[in-house]
């Protein structure tokens, strides 16, 4: 895919309903990680661009927050239909900029996003508060659920389109306006997403995109005085920066951070299902998934069978041209990221049994950032590969003997985003779902997500929920309204404060 094939992408920003070039004088090449080719060269945003975007969002908030849920719902419904018409364009672009196999973008990223838009079109009309009533004999109380204001949002590169959707949709469905900064290496589908939203009738300024570096534009957005709330998806270390920035003007914060998901295989598990589940759960998006299975915790009686089974399937996974629907796994997002993953695996070779790994040989892989699936067996619970987020196609495996040990190992991590338990024993399954501290626990599966259910972490995986009606709570504030019922000028309770009639 060349720059000339994508003329609509020449403008990198989307501010106040219009595409625009950045004005920083700094440029970035958006690269296809499968081929090393430049898709397009973009001029990055300046802090002036952020000011313009925030000003547009602030102005738009007045009208947008006053629209009825039905009006917001109608725009989102139209948005979903336009996305459907352009689904293939989104799938191609997401595949090219992020190095995802086209099968994944066609069957997961794009339809998942459209379903999200449809979900929030419905959810916008179902915002509710507690019933009103007389909680004091002299007053009627009611609850108003209101939008917060301008949301400053920052998203990562691993699922550029879906992460943008998860941030934008609940925010605007609830009546907020937003300025979103996508990762500068994968901004293209986010800008296109905003363009299509505008075509669907979303008013100018409601959804703005600024493309720039995190350390400059991102940091400026986080501290902007006219931004009322920060919503961030990315690493735990930058999440801490977001919290610090929020403190300057006491902004509300929503954080979706890193993960290191345990995958617990009990001795009574359907082992064939667990092996296939481990391969799919660890290799989705080349392992660059915050909920990916990364720590397999396997009972001693089935341990070696599990290791051999996963290693064998890993060796059959087809790496290749991301445009080919037959390709299973694409490259990592960049050469720099591959280097980080490779270094962690090389260090693990010193202390564990490593199956696979390394850069695949062959002309077709020469310019991409491909890395082969890697199983690291006998990884001790305190080892780097078992504890740190690798964010690549790497599954570390360790052994356990008792159920208590398995649960303790699953919880022995600062993260708490997702986990799975593999067992045919209902009591074990129940215990695992209750005792594993993570935002999601799957039983006999790993990865599926749906628009109706919340996604979000515990512990250092962050707080707040994406998707589902719970995310609308994040982007709204409840207000207590109290009406005097007596009509009295001298109210009874005044006497507590002063006794003059
Ligand atoms: P990252 O934290 O490096 O970057 C995320 C975003 O923050 C990017 O847009 C980046 O430009 C911006 N950023 C970087 N430095 C900044 C700064 N100082 N101020 C403001 N913004 C800044 O993360 P990444 O490498 O893009 O993504 C991978 C990480 O995201 C992994 O840790 C992964 O687990 C996490 N993630 C979490 C979820 C979730 O739902 N919990 C989903 C996807 C990814």
Short mmCIF file of C-alpha atoms and ligand atoms in Angstrom, two decimals, residues 154-158 163 166 181-184 213-215 218-219 222 232-236 238 241 256-259 290 389 391 417 455 461, ligand 1:
data_model
loop_
_atom_site.label_atom_id
_atom_site.label_comp_id
_atom_site.label_asym_id
_atom_site.label_seq_id
_atom_site.Cartn_x
_atom_site.Cartn_y
_atom_site.Cartn_z
CA UNK A 154 -5.02 8.93 24.78
CA UNK A 155 -4.97 5.53 23.08
CA UNK A 156 -2.32 2.90 22.25
CA UNK A 157 -1.14 1.24 19.02
CA UNK A 158 -2.18 -2.38 19.54
CA UNK A 163 -9.28 1.44 21.48
CA UNK A 166 -13.88 2.28 23.39
CA UNK A 181 -4.66 11.48 20.77
CA UNK A 182 -3.95 8.10 19.17
CA UNK A 183 -0.50 6.52 19.20
CA UNK A 184 1.46 8.43 16.57
CA UNK A 213 3.98 12.49 20.33
CA UNK A 214 2.98 11.45 23.83
CA UNK A 215 5.76 13.39 25.51
CA UNK A 218 -0.12 13.99 24.93
CA UNK A 219 1.43 15.59 27.96
CA UNK A 222 -3.38 15.85 29.94
CA UNK A 232 -6.19 6.65 28.93
CA UNK A 233 -5.36 3.21 27.55
CA UNK A 234 -1.71 2.24 27.53
CA UNK A 235 1.11 1.09 29.73
CA UNK A 236 1.03 1.21 33.51
CA UNK A 238 2.44 6.17 31.43
CA UNK A 241 2.06 10.00 34.47
CA UNK A 256 -6.92 0.93 31.19
CA UNK A 257 -3.35 -0.24 31.70
CA UNK A 258 -1.09 -3.24 31.28
CA UNK A 259 -1.77 -6.88 31.96
CA UNK A 290 -3.37 -6.53 27.17
CA UNK A 389 4.70 -7.55 30.25
CA UNK A 391 3.62 -7.74 24.66
CA UNK A 417 -6.82 -7.26 33.94
CA UNK A 455 -13.68 -4.46 30.18
CA UNK A 461 -4.12 -2.66 35.43
P1 LIG B 1 2.19 3.55 25.96
O1 LIG B 1 1.79 3.76 27.38
O2 LIG B 1 3.62 3.63 25.63
O3 LIG B 1 1.46 4.63 25.03
C1 LIG B 1 0.06 4.79 25.06
C2 LIG B 1 -0.26 6.17 24.57
O4 LIG B 1 0.28 7.11 25.50
C3 LIG B 1 0.30 6.54 23.20
O5 LIG B 1 -0.66 7.30 22.49
C4 LIG B 1 1.50 7.40 23.55
O6 LIG B 1 1.84 8.32 22.54
C5 LIG B 1 1.01 8.10 24.80
N1 LIG B 1 2.07 8.62 25.68
C6 LIG B 1 3.33 8.15 25.82
N2 LIG B 1 4.00 8.92 26.70
C7 LIG B 1 3.16 9.88 27.13
C8 LIG B 1 3.26 10.98 28.05
N3 LIG B 1 4.38 11.22 28.72
N4 LIG B 1 2.19 11.76 28.23
C9 LIG B 1 1.04 11.52 27.57
N5 LIG B 1 0.88 10.52 26.68
C10 LIG B 1 1.92 9.69 26.47
O7 LIG B 1 1.53 2.17 25.53
P2 LIG B 1 1.64 1.45 24.10
O8 LIG B 1 3.01 0.90 24.00
O9 LIG B 1 1.11 2.34 23.04
O10 LIG B 1 0.56 0.28 24.29
C11 LIG B 1 0.84 -0.89 24.93
C12 LIG B 1 0.37 -0.85 26.38
O11 LIG B 1 -1.02 -0.57 26.43
C13 LIG B 1 0.55 -2.17 27.08
O12 LIG B 1 1.04 -1.95 28.38
C14 LIG B 1 -0.86 -2.73 27.12
O13 LIG B 1 -1.08 -3.67 28.14
C15 LIG B 1 -1.66 -1.51 27.30
N6 LIG B 1 -3.05 -1.71 26.86
C16 LIG B 1 -4.02 -1.83 27.83
C17 LIG B 1 -5.34 -2.05 27.45
C18 LIG B 1 -6.42 -2.18 28.49
O14 LIG B 1 -7.58 -2.19 28.11
N7 LIG B 1 -6.11 -2.29 29.76
C19 LIG B 1 -5.66 -2.14 26.10
C20 LIG B 1 -4.66 -2.02 25.15
C21 LIG B 1 -3.34 -1.79 25.55
#
